[in-house]
Tab-separated table of C-alpha atoms and ligand atoms in Angstrom:
chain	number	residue	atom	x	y	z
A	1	UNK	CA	0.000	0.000	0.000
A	2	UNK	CA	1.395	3.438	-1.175
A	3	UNK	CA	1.964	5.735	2.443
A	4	UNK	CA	-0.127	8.388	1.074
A	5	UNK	CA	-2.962	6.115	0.371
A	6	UNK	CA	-2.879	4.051	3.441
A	7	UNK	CA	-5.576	2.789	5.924
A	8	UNK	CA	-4.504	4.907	8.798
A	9	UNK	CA	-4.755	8.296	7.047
A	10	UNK	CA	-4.072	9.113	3.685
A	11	UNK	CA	-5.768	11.877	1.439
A	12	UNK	CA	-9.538	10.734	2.664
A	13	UNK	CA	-8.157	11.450	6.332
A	14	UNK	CA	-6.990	15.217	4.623
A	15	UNK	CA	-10.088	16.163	3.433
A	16	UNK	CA	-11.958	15.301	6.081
A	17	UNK	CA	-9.537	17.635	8.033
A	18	UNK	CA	-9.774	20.460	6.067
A	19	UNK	CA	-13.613	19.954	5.857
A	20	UNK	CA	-14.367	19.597	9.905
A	21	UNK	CA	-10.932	21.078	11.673
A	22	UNK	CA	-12.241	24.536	12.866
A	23	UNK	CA	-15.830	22.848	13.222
A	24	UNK	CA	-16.500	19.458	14.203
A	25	UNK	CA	-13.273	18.750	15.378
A	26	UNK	CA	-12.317	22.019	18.074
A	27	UNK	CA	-13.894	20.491	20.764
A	28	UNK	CA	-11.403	17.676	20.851
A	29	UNK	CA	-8.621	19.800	19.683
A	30	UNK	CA	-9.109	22.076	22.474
A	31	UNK	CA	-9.365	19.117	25.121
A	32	UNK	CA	-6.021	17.429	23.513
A	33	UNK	CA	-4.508	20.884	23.740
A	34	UNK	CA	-5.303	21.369	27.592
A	35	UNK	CA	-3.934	17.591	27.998
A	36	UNK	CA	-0.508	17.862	26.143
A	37	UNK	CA	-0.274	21.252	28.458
A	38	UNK	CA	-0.875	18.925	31.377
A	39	UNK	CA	1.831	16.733	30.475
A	40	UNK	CA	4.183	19.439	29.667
A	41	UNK	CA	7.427	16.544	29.534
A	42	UNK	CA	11.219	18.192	30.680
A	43	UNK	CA	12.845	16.687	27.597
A	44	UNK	CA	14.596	19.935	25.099
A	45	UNK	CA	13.224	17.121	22.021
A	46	UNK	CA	9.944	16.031	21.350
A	47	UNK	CA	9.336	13.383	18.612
A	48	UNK	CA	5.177	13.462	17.194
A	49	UNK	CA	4.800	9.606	16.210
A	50	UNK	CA	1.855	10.292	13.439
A	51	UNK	CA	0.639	13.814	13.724
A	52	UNK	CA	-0.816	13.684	9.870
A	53	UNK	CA	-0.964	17.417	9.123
A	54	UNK	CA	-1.051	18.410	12.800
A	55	UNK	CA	-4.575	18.671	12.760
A	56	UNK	CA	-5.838	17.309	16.466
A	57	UNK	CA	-1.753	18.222	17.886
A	58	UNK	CA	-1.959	22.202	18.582
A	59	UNK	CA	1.149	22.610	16.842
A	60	UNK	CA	1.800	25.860	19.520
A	61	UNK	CA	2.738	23.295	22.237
A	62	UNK	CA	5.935	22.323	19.918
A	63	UNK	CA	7.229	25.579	20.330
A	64	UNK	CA	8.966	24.873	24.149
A	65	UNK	CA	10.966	21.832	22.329
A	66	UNK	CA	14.429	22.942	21.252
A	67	UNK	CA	14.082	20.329	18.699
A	68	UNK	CA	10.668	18.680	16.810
A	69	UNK	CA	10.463	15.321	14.846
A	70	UNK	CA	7.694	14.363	13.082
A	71	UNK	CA	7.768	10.364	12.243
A	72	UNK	CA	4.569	10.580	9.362
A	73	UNK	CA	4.789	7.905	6.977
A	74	UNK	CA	2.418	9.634	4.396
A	75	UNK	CA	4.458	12.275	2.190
A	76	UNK	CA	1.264	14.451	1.805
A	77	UNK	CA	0.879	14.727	5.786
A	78	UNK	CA	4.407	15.621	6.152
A	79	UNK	CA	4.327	18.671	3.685
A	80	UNK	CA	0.890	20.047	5.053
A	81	UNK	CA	1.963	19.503	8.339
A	82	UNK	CA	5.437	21.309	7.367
A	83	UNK	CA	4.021	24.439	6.478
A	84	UNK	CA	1.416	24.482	9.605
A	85	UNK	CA	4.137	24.180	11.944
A	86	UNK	CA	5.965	27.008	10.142
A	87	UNK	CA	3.130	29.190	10.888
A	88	UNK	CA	2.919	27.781	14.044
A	89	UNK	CA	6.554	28.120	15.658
A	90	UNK	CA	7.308	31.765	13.864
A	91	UNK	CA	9.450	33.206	16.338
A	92	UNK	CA	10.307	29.997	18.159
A	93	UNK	CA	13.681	28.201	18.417
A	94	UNK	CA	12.281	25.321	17.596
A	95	UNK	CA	13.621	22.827	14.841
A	96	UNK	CA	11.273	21.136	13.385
A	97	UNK	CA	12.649	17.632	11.019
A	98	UNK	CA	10.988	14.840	9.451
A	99	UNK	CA	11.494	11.444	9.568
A	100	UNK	CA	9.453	9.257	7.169
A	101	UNK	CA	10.812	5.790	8.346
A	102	UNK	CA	8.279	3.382	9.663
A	103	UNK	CA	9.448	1.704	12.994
A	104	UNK	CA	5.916	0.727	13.792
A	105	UNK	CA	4.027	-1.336	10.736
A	106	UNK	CA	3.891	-5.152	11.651
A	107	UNK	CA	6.422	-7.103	9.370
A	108	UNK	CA	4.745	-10.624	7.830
A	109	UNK	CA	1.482	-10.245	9.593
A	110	UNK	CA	3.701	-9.530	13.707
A	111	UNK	CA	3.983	-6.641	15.676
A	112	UNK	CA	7.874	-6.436	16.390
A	113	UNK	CA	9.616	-4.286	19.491
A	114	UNK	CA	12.886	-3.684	16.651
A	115	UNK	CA	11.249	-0.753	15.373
A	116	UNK	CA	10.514	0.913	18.406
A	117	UNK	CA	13.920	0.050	20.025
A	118	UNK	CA	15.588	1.879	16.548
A	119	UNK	CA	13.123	4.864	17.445
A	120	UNK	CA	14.804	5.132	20.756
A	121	UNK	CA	18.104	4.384	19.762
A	122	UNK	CA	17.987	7.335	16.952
A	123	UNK	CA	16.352	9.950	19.598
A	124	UNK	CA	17.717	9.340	23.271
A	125	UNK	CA	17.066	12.398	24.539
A	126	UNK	CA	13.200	12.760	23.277
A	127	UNK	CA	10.109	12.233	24.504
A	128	UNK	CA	7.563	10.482	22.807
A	129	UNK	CA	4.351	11.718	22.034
A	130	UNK	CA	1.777	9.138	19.690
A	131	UNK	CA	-0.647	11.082	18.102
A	132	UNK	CA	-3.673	9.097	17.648
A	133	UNK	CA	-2.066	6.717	16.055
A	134	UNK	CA	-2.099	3.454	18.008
A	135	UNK	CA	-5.557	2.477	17.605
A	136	UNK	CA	-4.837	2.152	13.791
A	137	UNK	CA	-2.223	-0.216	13.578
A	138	UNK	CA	-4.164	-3.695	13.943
A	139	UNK	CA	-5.597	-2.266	10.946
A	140	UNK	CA	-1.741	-2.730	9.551
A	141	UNK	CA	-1.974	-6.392	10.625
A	142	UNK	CA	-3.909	-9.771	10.601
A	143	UNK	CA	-7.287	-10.093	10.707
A	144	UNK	CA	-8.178	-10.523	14.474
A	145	UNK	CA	-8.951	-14.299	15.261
A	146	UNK	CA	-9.131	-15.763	19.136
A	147	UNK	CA	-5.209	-16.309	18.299
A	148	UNK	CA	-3.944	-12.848	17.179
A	149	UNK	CA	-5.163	-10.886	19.557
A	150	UNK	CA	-3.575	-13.170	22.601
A	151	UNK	CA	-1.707	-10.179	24.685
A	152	UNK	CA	0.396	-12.810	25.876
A	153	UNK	CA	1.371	-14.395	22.361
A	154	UNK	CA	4.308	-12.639	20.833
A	155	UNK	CA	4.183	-10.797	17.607
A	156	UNK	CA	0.439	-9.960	18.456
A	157	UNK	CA	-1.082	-6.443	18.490
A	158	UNK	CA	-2.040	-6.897	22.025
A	159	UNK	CA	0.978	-8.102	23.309
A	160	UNK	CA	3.270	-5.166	21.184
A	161	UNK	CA	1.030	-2.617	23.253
A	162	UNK	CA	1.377	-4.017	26.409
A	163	UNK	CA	5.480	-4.342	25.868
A	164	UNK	CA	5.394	-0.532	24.921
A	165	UNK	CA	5.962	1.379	27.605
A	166	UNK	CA	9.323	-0.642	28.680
A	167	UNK	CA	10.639	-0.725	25.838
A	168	UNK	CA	10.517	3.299	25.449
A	169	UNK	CA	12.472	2.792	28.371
A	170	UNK	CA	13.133	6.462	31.103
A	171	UNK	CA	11.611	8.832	28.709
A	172	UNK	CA	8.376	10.828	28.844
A	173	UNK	CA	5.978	9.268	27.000
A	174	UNK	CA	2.489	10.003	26.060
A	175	UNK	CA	-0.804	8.808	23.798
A	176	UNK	CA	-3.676	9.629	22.883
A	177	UNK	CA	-5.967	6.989	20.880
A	178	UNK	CA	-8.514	5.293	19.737
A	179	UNK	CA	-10.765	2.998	21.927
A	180	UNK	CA	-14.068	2.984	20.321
A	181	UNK	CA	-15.919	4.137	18.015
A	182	UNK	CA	-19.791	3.725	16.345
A	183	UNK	CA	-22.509	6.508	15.522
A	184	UNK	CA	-23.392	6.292	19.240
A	185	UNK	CA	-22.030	9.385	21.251
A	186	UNK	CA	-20.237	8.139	24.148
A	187	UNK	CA	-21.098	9.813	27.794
A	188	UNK	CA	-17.793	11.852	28.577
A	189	UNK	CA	-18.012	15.112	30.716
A	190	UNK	CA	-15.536	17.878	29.744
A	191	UNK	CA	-12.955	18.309	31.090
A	192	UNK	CA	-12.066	14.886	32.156
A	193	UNK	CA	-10.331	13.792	35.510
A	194	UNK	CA	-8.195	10.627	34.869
A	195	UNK	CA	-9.790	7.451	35.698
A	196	UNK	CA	-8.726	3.709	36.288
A	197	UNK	CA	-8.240	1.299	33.120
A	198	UNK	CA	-11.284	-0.120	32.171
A	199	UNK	CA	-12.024	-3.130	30.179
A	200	UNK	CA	-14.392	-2.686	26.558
A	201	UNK	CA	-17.240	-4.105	28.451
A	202	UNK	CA	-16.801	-1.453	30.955
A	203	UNK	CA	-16.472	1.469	28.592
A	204	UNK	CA	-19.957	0.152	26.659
A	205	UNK	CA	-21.496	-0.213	29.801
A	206	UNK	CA	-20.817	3.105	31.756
A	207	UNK	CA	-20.891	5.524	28.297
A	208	UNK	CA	-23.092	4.108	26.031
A	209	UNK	CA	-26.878	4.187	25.928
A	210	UNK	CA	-27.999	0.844	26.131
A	211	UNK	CA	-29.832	-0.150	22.799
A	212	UNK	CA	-30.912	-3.431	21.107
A	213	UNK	CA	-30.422	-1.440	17.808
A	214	UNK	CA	-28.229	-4.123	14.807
A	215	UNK	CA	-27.289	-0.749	13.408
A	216	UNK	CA	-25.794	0.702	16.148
A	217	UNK	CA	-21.901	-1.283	16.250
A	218	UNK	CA	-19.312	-0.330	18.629
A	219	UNK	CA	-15.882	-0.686	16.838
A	220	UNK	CA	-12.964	-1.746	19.152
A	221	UNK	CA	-9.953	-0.184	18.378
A	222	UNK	CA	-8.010	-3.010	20.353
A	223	UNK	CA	-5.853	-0.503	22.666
A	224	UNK	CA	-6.742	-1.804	25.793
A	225	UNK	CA	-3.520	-3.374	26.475
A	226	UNK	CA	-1.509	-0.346	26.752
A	227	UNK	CA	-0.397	1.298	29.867
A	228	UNK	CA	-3.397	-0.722	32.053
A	229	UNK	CA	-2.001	-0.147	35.258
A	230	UNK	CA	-2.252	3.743	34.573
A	231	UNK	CA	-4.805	6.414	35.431
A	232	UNK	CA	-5.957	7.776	31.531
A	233	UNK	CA	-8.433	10.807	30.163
A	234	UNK	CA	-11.273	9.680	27.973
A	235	UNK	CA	-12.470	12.201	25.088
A	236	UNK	CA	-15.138	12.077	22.386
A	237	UNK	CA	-14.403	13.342	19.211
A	238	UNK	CA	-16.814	13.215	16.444
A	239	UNK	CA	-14.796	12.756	13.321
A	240	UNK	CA	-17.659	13.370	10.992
A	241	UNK	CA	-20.957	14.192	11.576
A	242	UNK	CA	-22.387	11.248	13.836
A	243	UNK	CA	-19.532	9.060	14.144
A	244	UNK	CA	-18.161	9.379	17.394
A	245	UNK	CA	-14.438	8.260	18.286
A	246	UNK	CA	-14.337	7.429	22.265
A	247	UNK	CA	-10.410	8.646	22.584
A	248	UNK	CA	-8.287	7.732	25.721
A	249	UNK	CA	-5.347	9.583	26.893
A	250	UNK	CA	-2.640	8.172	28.995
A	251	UNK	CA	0.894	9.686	29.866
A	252	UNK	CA	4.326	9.605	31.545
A	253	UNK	CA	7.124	11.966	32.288
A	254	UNK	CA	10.349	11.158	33.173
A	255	UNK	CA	10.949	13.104	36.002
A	256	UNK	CA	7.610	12.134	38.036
A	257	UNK	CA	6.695	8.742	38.400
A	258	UNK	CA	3.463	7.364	36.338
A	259	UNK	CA	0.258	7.660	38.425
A	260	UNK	CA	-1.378	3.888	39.135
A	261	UNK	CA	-4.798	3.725	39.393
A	262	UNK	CA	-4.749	2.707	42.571
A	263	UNK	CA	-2.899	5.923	43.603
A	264	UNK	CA	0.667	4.102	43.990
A	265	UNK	CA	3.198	6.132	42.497
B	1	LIG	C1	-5.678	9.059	12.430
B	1	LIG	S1	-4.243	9.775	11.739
B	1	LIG	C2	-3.645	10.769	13.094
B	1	LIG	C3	-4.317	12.056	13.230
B	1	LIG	C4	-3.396	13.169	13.625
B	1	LIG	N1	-2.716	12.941	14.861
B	1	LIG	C5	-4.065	14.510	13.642
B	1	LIG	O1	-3.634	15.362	14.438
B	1	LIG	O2	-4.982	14.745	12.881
B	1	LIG	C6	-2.997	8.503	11.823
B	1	LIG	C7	-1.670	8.966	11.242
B	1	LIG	O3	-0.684	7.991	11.554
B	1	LIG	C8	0.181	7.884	10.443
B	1	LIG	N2	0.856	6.577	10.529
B	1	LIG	C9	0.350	5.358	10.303
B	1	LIG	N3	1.288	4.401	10.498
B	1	LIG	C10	2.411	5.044	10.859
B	1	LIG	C11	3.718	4.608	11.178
B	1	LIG	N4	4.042	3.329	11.154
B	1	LIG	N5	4.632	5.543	11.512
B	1	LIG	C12	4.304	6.871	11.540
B	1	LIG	N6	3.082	7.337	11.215
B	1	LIG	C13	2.147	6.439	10.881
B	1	LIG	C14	-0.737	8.015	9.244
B	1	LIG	O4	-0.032	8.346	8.076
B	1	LIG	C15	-1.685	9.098	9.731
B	1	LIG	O5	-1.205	10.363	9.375
């Protein structure tokens, strides 16, 4: 599949953007923006793991980063996005770079740890920050059976997400992603406190309306495996009109230890 035509983005993904940015979409920009503040990470480098065009990412927060990388796999995000940031970090000692490599795709159907290891290896000094992209990678791989989505069978997506976080290693690290999504608008308050992990079931069961409806279908976008011990923020973002996107936030920085949802630091 061409990057600029791929299932995680790719020019549908653009249009949509330029077509519901400033509408649709500011609710959830704003409520990313007021998390990434939140997290504010110490690291001088930042690296944006799929921003697309830096559409949901308010590109301002790049400008207290000496140093910017966007990893963006699709050529066509990587120029719009290049000439948003400009805009953006006028002014600002920022450097801004692209990388197009793609240490994340699953190689012959399995989700590998090499990739992400040659992320860290390349940028020691940078936090991470994964820009909804997560939740679309098991599109990248095997169709899910009772087998591939085994957290504890390697080269699964389940089990690459829950081996994430170590293998980023001491950095700050941060995502926000996909959890589930349907025409049914999920039950999230604004702004959000973090909350304890919660399993799919959950989620349906405490946000959702409860319907008999065949048309209305949750989609799970299988990241409940990351970060589970962690307190996360839950957001709704409509990504055209009536499909909602239940989005869940989690993050670490380097120089605080992560927040358990049992309160243990
Ligand atoms: C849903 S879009 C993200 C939306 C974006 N964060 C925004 O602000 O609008 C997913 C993005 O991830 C990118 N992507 C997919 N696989 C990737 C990979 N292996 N490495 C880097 N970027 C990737 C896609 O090209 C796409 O731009």
């Amino acid at each position: 599949m061409t990057t600029w035509l791929n299932a995680t983005g790719g020019l549908r993904y653009h249009v949509r953007a330029w077509r519901y940015r400033a509408s649709l979409w500011a609710p959830f920009r704003r409520a990313i923006a007021a998390w990434l503040v939140e997290w504010s990470p110490p690291e001088r480098e930042l690296l944006l793991v799929g921003p697309s065009g830096g559409y949901c990412v308010d590109l301002g927060f790049a400008r207290r980063f000496d140093a910017v990388t966007a990893v963006e796999i699709d050529p066509v995000a990587r120029w719009i996005l290049r000439r948003r940031a400009r805009a953006a970090l006028r002014g600002a000692r920022t450097k801004l770079a692209m990388d197009s490599r793609d240490y994340l795709s699953p190689r012959d159907g399995r989700f590998e740890l090499e990739g992400v290891r040659a992320l860290c290896d390349r940028y020691p000094r940078a936090a991470v920050l994964f820009c909804n992209v997560l939740g679309q990678l098991p599109l990248l791989g095997p169709e899910p059976t009772e087998e591939s989505v085994l957290p504890e069978r390697e080269g699964t997506f389940e089990w690459w997400l829950r081996a994430l976080p170590a293998a980023l290693g001491d950095r700050s690290w941060a995502s926000f992603h996909d959890r589930l999504s349907g025409s049914v608008r999920p039950r999230v308050a604004l702004p959000t406190a973090p909350v304890a992990w919660r399993s799919s079931e959950a989620l349906v069961e405490e946000l959702y309306p409860q319907t008999d409806r065949d048309d209305e279908v949750l989609n799970d976008h299988r990241t409940s495996e990351l970060a589970a011990p962690l307190v996360r923020s839950a957001f709704v973002w409509e990504l055209v009109p009536s499909v909602f996107h239940l989005v869940e936030a989690v993050s670490v920085r380097a120089d605080a230890p992560a927040v358990a949802a049992d309160g243990r630091r």
